[in-house]
Coordinates of C-alpha atoms and ligand atoms in Angstrom, one line a residue:
X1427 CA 0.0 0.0 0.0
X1428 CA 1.6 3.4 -1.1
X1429 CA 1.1 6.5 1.0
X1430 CA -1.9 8.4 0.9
X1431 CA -0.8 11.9 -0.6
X1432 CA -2.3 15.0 1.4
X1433 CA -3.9 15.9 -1.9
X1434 CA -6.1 12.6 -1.4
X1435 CA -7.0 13.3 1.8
X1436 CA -7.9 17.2 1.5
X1437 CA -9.7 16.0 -1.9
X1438 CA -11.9 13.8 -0.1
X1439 CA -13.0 16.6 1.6
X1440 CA -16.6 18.3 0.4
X1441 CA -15.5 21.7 -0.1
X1442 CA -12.7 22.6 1.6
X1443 CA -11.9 26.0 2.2
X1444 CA -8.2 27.7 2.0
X1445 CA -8.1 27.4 5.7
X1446 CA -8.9 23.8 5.9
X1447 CA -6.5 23.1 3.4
X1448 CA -3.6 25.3 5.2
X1449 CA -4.5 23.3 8.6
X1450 CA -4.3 20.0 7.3
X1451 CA -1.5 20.3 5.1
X1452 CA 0.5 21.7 8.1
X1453 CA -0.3 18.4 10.4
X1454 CA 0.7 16.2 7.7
X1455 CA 3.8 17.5 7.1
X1456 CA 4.4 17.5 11.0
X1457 CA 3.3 14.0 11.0
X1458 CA 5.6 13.6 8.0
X1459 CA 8.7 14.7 10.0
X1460 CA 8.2 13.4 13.6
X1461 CA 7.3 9.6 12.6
X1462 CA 10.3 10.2 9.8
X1463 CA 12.4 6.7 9.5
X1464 CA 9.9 4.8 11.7
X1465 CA 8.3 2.0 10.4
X1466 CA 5.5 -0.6 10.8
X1467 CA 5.4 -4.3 11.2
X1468 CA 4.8 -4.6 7.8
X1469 CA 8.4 -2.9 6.5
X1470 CA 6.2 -0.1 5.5
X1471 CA 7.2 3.8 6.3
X1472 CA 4.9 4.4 9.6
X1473 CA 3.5 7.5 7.6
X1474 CA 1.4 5.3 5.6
X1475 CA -0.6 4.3 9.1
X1476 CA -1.3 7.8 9.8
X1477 CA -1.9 8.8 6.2
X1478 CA -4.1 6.0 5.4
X1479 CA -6.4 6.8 9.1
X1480 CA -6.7 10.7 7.9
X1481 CA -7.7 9.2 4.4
X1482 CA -10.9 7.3 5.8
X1483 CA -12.1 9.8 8.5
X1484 CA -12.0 12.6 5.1
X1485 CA -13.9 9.6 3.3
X1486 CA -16.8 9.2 5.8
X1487 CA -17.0 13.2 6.3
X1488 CA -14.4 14.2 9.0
X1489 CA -13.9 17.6 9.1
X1490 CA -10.7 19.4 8.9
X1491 CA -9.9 19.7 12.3
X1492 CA -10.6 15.6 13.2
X1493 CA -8.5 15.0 9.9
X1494 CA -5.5 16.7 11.4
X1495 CA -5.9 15.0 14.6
X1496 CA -6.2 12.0 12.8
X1497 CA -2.8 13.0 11.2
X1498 CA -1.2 13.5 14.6
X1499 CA -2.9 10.7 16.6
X1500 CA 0.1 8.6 17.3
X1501 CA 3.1 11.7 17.5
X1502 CA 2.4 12.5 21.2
X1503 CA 3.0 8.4 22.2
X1504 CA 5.8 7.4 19.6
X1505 CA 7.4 10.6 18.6
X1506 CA 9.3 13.4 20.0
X1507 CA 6.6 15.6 19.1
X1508 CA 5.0 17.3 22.8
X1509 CA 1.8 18.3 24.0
X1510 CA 2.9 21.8 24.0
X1511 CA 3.8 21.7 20.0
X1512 CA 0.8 20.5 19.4
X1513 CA -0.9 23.0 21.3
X1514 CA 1.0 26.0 20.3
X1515 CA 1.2 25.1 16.3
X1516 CA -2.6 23.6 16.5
X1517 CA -4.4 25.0 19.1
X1518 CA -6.3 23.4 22.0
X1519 CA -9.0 21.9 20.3
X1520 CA -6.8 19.7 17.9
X1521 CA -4.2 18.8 21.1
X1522 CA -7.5 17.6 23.2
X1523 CA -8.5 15.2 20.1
X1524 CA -5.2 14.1 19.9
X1525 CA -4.5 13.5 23.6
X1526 CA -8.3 11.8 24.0
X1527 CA -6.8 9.4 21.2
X1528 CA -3.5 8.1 23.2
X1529 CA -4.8 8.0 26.4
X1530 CA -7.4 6.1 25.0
X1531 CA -4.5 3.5 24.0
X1532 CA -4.4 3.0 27.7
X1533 CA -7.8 1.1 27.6
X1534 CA -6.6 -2.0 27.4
X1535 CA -8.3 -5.4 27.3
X1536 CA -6.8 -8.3 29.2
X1537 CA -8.5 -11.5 28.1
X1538 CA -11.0 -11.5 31.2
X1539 CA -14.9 -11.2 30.4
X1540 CA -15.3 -9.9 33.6
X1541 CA -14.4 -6.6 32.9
X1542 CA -16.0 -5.9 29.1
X1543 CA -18.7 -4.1 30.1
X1544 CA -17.2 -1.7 32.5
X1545 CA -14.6 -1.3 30.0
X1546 CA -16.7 0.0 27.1
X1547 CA -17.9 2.6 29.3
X1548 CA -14.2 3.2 30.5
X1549 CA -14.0 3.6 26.5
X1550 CA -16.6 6.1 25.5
X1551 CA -16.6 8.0 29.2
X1552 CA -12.4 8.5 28.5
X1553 CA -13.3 9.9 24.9
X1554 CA -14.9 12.5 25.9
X1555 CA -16.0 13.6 23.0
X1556 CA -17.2 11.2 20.1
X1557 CA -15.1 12.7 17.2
X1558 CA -11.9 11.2 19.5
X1559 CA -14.0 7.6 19.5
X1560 CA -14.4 7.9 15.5
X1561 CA -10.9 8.2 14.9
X1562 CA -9.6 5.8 17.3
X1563 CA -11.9 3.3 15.5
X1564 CA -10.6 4.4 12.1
X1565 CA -7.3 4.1 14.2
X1566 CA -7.9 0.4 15.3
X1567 CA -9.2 -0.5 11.4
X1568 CA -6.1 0.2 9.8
X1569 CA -4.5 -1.8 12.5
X1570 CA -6.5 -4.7 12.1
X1571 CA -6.2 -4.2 8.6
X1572 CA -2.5 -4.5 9.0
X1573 CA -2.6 -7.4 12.0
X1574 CA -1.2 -10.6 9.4
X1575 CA 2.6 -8.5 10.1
X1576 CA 2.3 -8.0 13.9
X1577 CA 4.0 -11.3 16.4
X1578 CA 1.5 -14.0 16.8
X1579 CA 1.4 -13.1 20.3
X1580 CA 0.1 -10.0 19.8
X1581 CA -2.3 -10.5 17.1
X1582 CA -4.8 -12.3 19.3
X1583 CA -5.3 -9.6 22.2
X1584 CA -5.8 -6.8 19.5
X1585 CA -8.5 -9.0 17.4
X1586 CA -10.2 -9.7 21.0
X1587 CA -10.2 -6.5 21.7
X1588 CA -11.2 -5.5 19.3
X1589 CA -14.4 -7.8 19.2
X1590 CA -15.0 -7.4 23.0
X1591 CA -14.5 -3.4 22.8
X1592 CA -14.4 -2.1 19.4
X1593 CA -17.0 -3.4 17.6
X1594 CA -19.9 -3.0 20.6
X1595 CA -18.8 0.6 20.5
X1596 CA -19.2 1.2 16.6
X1597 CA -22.4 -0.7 16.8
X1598 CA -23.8 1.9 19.4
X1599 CA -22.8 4.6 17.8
X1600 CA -24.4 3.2 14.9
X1601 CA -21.6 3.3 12.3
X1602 CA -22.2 -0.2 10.4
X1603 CA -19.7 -0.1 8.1
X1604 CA -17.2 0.3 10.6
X1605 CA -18.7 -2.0 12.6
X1606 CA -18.4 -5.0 9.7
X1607 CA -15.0 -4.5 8.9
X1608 CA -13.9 -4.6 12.4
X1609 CA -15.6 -7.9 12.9
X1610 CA -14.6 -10.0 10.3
X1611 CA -11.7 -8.8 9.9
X1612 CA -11.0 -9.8 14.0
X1613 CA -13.4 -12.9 13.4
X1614 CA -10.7 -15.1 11.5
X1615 CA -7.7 -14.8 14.4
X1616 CA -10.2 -15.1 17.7
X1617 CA -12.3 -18.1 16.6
X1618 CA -10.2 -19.7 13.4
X1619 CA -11.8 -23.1 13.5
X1620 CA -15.7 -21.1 13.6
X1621 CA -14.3 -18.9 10.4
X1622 CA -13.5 -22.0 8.7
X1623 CA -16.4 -23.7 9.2
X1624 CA -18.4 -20.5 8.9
X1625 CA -17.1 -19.9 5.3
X1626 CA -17.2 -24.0 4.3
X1627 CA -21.2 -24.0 4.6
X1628 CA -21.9 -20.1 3.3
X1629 CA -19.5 -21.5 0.0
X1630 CA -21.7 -24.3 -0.3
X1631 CA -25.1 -22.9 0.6
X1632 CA -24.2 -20.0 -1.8
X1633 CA -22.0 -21.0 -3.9
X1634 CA -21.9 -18.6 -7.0
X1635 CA -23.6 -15.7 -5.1
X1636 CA -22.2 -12.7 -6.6
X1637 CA -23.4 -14.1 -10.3
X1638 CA -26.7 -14.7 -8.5
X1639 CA -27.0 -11.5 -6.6
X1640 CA -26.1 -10.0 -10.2
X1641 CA -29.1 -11.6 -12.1
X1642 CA -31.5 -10.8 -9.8
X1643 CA -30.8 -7.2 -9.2
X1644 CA -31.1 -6.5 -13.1
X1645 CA -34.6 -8.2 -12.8
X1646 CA -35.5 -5.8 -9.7
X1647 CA -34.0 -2.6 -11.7
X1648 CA -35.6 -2.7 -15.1
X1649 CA -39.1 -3.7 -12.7
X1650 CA -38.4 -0.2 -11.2
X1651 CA -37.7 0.8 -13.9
X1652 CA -40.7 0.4 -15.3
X1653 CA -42.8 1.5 -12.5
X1654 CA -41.5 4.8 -13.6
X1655 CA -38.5 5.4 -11.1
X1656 CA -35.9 7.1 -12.5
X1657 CA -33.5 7.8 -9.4
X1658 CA -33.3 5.0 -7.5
X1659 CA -30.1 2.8 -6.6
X1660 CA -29.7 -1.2 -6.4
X1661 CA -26.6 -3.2 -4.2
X1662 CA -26.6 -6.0 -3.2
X1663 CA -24.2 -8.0 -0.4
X1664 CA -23.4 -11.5 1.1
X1665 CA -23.9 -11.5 4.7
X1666 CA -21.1 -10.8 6.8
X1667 CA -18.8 -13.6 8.3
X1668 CA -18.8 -12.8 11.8
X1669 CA -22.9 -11.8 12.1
X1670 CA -23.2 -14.9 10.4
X1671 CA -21.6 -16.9 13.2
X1672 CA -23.6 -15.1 15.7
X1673 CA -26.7 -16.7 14.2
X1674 CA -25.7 -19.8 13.4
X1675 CA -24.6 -20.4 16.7
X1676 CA -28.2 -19.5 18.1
X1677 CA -29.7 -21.3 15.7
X1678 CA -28.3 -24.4 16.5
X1679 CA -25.8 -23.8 12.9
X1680 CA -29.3 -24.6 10.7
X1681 CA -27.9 -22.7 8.1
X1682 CA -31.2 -23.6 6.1
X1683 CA -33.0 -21.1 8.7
X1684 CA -30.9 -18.0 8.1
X1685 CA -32.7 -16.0 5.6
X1686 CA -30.7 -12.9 5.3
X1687 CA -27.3 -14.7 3.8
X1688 CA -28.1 -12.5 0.8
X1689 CA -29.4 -9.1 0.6
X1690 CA -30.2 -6.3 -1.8
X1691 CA -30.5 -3.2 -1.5
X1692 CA -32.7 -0.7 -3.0
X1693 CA -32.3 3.2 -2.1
X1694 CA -35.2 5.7 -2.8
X1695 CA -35.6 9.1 -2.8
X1696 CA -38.6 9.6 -0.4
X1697 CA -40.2 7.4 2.4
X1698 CA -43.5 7.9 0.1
X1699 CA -41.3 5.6 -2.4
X1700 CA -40.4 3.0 0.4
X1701 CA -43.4 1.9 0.4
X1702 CA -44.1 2.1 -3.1
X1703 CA -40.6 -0.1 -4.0
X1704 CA -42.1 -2.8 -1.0
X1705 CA -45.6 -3.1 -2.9
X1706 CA -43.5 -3.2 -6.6
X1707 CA -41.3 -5.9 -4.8
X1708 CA -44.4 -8.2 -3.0
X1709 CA -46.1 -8.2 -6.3
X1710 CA -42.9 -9.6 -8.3
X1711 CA -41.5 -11.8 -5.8
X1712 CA -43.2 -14.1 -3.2
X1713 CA -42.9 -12.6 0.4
X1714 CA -41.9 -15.1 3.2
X1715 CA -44.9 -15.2 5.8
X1716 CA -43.6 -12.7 9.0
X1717 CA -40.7 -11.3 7.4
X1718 CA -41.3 -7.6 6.8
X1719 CA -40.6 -5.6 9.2
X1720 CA -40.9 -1.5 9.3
X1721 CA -37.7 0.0 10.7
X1722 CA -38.5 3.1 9.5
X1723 CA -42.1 3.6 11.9
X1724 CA -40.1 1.8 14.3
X1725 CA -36.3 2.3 14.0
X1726 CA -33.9 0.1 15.9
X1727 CA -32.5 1.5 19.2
X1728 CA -29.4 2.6 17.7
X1729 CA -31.0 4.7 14.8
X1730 CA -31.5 2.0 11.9
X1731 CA -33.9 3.2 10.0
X1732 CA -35.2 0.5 6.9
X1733 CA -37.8 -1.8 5.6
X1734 CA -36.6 -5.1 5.2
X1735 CA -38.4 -7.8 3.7
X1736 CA -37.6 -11.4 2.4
X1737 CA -38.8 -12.9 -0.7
X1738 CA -38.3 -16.0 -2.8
X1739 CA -37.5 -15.4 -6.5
X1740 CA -38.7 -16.7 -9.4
X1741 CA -34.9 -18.6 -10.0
X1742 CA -35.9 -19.7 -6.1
X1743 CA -33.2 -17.6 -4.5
X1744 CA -34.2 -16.1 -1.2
X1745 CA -33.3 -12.4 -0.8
X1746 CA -33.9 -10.3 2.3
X1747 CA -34.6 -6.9 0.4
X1748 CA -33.7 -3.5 2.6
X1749 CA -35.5 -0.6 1.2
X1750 CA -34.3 2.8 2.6
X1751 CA -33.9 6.4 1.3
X1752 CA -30.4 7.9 0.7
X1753 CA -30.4 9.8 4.3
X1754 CA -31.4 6.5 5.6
X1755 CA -28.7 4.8 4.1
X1756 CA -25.8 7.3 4.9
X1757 CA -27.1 7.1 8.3
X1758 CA -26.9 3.0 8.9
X1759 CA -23.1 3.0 7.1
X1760 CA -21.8 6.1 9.1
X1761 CA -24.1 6.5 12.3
X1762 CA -23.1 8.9 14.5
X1763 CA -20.3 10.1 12.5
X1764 CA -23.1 11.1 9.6
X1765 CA -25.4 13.9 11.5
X1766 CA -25.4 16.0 14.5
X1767 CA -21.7 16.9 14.9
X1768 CA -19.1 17.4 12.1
X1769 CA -21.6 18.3 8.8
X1770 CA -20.1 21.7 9.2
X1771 CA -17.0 21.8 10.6
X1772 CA -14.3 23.8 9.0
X1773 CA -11.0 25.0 10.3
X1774 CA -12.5 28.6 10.2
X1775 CA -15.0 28.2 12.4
X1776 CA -14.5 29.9 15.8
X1777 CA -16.2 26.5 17.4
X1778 CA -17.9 23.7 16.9
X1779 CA -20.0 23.3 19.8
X1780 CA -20.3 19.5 19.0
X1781 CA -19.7 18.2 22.0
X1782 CA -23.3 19.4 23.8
X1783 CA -25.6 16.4 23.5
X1784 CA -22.3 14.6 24.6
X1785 CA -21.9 16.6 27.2
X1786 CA -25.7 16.1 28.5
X1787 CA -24.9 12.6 28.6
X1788 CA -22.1 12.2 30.8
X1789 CA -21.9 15.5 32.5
X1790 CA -19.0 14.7 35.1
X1791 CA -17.0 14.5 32.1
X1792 CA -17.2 17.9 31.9
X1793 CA -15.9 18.9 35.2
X1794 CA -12.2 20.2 34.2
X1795 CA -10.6 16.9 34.8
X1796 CA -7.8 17.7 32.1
X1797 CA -5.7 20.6 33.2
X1798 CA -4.4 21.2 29.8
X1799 CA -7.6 20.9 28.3
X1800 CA -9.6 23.5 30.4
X1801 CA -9.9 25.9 27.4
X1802 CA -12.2 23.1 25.8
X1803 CA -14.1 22.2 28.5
X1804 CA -15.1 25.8 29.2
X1805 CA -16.3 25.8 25.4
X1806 CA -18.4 23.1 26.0
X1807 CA -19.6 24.4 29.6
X1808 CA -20.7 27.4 27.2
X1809 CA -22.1 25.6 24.6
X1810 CA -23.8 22.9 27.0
X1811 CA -25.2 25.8 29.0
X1812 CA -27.0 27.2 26.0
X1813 CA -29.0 24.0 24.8
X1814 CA -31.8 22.6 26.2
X1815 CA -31.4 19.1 27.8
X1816 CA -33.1 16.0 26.9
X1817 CA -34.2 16.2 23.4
X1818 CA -30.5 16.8 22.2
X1819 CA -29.5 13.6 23.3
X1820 CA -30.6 10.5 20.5
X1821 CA -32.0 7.8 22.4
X1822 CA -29.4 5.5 20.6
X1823 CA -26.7 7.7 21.6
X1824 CA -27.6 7.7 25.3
X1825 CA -27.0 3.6 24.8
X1826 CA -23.4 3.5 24.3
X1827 CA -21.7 1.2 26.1
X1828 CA -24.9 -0.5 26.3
X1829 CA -24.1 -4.1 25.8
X1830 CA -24.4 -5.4 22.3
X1831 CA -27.3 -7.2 22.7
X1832 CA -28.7 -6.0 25.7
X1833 CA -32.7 -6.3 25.2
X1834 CA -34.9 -2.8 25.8
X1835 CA -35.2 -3.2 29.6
X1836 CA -31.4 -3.6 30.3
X1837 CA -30.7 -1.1 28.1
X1838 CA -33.3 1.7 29.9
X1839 CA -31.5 0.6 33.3
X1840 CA -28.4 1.3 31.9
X1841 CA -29.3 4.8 31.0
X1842 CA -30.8 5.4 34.4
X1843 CA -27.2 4.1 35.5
X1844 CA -25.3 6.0 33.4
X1845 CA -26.9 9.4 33.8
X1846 CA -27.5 9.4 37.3
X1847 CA -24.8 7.4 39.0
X1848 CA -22.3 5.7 37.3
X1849 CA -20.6 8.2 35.1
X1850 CA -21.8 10.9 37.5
X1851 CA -20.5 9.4 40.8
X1852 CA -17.2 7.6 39.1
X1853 CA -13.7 8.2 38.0
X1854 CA -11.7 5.9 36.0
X1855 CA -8.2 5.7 36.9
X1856 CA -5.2 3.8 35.5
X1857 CA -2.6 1.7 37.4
X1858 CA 0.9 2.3 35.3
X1859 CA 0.7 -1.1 33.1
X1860 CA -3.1 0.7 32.1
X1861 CA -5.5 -1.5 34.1
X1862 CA -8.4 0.6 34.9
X1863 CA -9.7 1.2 38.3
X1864 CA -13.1 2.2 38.9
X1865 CA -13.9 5.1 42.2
X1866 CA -16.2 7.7 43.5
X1867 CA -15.5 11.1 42.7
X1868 CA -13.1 12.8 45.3
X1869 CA -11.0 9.4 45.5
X1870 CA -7.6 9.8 46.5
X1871 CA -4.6 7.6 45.9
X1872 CA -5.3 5.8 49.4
X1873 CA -8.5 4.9 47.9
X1874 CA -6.7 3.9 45.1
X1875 CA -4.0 1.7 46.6
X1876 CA -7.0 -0.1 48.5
X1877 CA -8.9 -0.8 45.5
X1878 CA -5.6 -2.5 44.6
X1879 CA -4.6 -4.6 47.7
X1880 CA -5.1 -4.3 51.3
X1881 CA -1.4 -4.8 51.5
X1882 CA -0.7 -1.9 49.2
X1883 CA -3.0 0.1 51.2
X1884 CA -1.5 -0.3 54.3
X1885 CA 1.9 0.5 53.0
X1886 CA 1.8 3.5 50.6
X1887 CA 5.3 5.5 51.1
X1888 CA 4.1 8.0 48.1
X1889 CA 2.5 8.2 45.2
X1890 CA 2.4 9.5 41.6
X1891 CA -0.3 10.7 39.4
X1892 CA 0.8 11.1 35.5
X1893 CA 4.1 10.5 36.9
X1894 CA 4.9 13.3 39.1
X1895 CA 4.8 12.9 42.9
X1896 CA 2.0 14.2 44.6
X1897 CA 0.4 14.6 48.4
X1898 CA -1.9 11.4 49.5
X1899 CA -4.9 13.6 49.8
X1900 CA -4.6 14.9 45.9
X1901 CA -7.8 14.3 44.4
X1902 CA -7.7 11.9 41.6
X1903 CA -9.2 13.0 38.1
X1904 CA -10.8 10.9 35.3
X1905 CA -8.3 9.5 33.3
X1906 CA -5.2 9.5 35.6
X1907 CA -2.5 7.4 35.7
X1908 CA -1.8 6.5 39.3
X1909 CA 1.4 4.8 40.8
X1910 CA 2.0 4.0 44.7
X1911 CA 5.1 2.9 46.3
X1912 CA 5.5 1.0 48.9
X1913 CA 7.7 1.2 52.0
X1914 CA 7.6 -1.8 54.6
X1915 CA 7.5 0.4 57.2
X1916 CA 4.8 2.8 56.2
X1917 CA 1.6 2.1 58.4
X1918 CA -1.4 3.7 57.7
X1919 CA -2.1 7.0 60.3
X1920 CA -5.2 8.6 61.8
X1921 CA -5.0 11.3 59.0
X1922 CA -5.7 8.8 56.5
X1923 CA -9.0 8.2 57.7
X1924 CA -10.0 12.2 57.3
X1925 CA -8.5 11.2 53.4
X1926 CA -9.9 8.3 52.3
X1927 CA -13.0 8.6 50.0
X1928 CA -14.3 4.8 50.2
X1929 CA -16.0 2.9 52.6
X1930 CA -13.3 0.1 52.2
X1931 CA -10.6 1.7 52.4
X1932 CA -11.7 3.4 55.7
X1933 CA -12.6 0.0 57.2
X1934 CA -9.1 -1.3 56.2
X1935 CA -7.5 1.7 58.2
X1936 CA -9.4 1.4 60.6
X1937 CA -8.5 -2.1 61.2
X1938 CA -4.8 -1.8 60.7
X1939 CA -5.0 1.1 63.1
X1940 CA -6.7 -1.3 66.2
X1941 CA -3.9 -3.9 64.6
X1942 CA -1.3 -1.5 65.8
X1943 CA -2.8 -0.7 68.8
X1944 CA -3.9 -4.4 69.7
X1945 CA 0.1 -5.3 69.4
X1946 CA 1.3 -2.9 72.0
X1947 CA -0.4 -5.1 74.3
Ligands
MN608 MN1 -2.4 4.6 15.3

């Protein structure tokens, strides 16, 4: 793969103005420069990572500002390049994208179910703002893209990560394209024998698909055509590997009861013509009993809107037909990433303000948790402060982190959760090798160190935060990476009880304090 030149990228772009050109032209010839004689896995120059993740978030309608980020997502961790450069040559908005990206590399996953959940919030509550979470998914897809080159003992955290985390994430935020590649591209190296077996019985249930898919769609299009539709658009696709697996596996791998393996796609220009294309459709192919369903009266919790239907053709091939219009459609490939935030974002703007609705949604974010970042987050207080609340906020956005296939009521109880307590009442903070510890606002490192271990507890000589020594009592902020030394003669102290936040840690010092006591004795 040859680098992506900066004239691809900025001609991507809708209509980019002189200023968005200037901006983005200027982070990619930083980029150029800092991650100069680096190189991937592959043998490739680093430069084609970075070039290629601009690329994609220009292709699904980025704006400038996200694009530059994009450019300079990996400089602050691998490169020379500092905070403060970024800051003074790119402002604070680009140097908070950029940082919400690396210390979202932090987030790791560690092979234990236990965790997913909490860390998918971790995820999207560390973001902070959703234009970070789009590129670090744009991010992990070139990586996964890329994963044949990295060591074999790699490969398989970063493909279940990327299954466990990743891909639950995209799907809330409703970017389904995203959310395909990321899954069977991952599929293959997490379950290899399922793939195999997966892609033995779709080849021989399917066999020559495409030709099939082909013959049919020019029946449907000059049937349209006919019908007197003049703008209308046809596609068709096999159904992806890894959704496929999901089904089979709860439908006991009948493959004879899947009925979506193939689908077409027809896209309309009005929801009047929906409906129209679904009658056209019925009376030229046979509709399966119960298999039409209205996703545009009643769209799917994370947006989808559709109608889908399956028929059986007059060659006998069953097609699940999804009939949408073209706003439809660009919302279901690019979700969140379509509407609401970056339609008009261009380096001249003063603002964007796109972070409101986001805002709404996990207000404690908001607090300024990020020193450096403070300029932002008093934008945001401004811009959150002007909008009313609730109807800002899609329902299907207020689900992220949701689990993937949470039905309606654990998915209502987790909005209840998340606005009121959770990310409201909670900090996430990171022990050095980035495993993520979960405390009440006001924590301080003694909390920290007895969320750990009661031994650590009761032997914290001093602590850092992002590295730099600090007092016990400090309070800890969202996103923080803590480390505690130990002494073995450090005992905990009356004072500590005045410091400590949780209710375990304050039993633990109590106890070691009457252990002290009790000894003299
Ligand atoms: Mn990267």
């Amino acid at each position: 793969m040859s680098i992506k030149t900066v004239k691809e990228i900025i001609g991507q772009l809708k209509s980019p103005n002189e200023a968005d050109r200037i901006l983005i032209e200027k982070a990619y010839e930083m980029a150029t420069k800092a991650h100069e004689g680096h190189v991937r896995y592959s043998g490739e120059p680093y430069m084609t990572h970075v070039a290629s993740v601009a690329y994609h978030l220009a292709s699904i309608g980025m704006g400038p500002r996200t694009i530059s980020a994009g450019l300079l997502h990996d400089t602050i961790e691998d490169t020379d390049i500092t905070a403060e450069d970024i800051e003074r040559e790119f402002g604070a908005e680009i140097l908070f994208l950029v940082e919400g990206v690396t210390k979202l590399s932090s987030v790791r996953y560690y092979g234990t179910d236990r965790h997913n959940e909490s860390l998918r919030k971790l995820f999207v509550a560390t973001s902070q703002d959703l234009r970070v979470l789009v590129i670090k998914l744009v991010d992990r897809l070139h990586n996964i893209q890329t994963l044949e080159f990295v060591p074999r003992e790699k490969q398989l955290r970063i493909a279940r990560e990327t299954l466990e985390i990743y891909v639950p994430v995209a799907h809330r935020l409703g970017i389904g394209r995203l959310r395909k590649e990321l899954e069977d591209l991952a599929f293959p190296y997490v379950f290899p024998e399922e793939y195999k077996r997966v892609c033995a019985l779709l080849e021989q249930k399917t066999g020559k698909s495409e030709q099939i898919l082909e013959r049919e769609r020019k029946i449907l299009q000059k049937r349209l055509a006919d019908s007197g539709y003049t703008q209308f658009n046809t596609s068709y696709r096999v159904k992806g590997l890894y959704s496929l697996y999901q089904k089979l596996k709860r439908r006991e791998w009948d493959i004879e009861n899947i009925y979506d393996l193939l689908a077409m796609r027809v896209v309309v220009e009005s929801i009047e013509d929906c409906y129209r294309t679904l009658g056209i459709i019925h009376e030229m192919w046979r509709p399966l009993p119960k298999r039409v369903k209205d996703y545009i009266a009643f769209p799917k919790p994370n947006g989808y809107q559709s109608l889908h239907t399956t028929v059986a053709t007059q060659h006998g091939t069953i097609l699940e037909i999804q009939i949408r219009t073209q706003k439809m459609h660009h919302e279901a490939e690019y979700g969140v990433a379509s509407h609401i935030i970056y339609k008009d974002e261009t380096a001249s703007d003063s603002g964007s303000g796109s972070s409101s609705w986001f805002g709404n949604l996990i207000p404690s974010l908001f607090r300024p948790f990020s020193r450096r970042s403070s300029v932002v987050n008093d934008k945001i207080k401004k811009v959150t402060k002007d909008r009313p609340h609730k109807e800002k906020i899609p329902l299907w956005i207020s689900q992220i982190g949701d689990n993937y296939s949470a039905d309606k009521a654990s998915g209502a109880e987790f909005i209840e959760d998340a606005r009121k307590d959770f990310f409201s009442n909670r900090i996430f903070v990171f022990t050095p090798i980035g495993d993520v510890v979960d405390l009440p606002v006001g924590a301080t490192p003694i909390d920290f160190a007895y969320a750990i271990h009661s031994e650590i507890g009761d032997h914290i000589s001093g602590v850092k935060v992002n590295k730099k020594l600090v007092q016990l009592d400090t309070e800890l902020q969202n996103g923080d990476i803590v480390e505690v030394e130990t002494k073995k003669t450090a005992k905990p102290t009356q004072k500590w009880l005045l410091i400590a936040k949780t209710s375990l840690a304050k039993r633990r010092i109590k106890s070691a304090l009457l252990g002290q006591t009790d000894g003299h004795h």
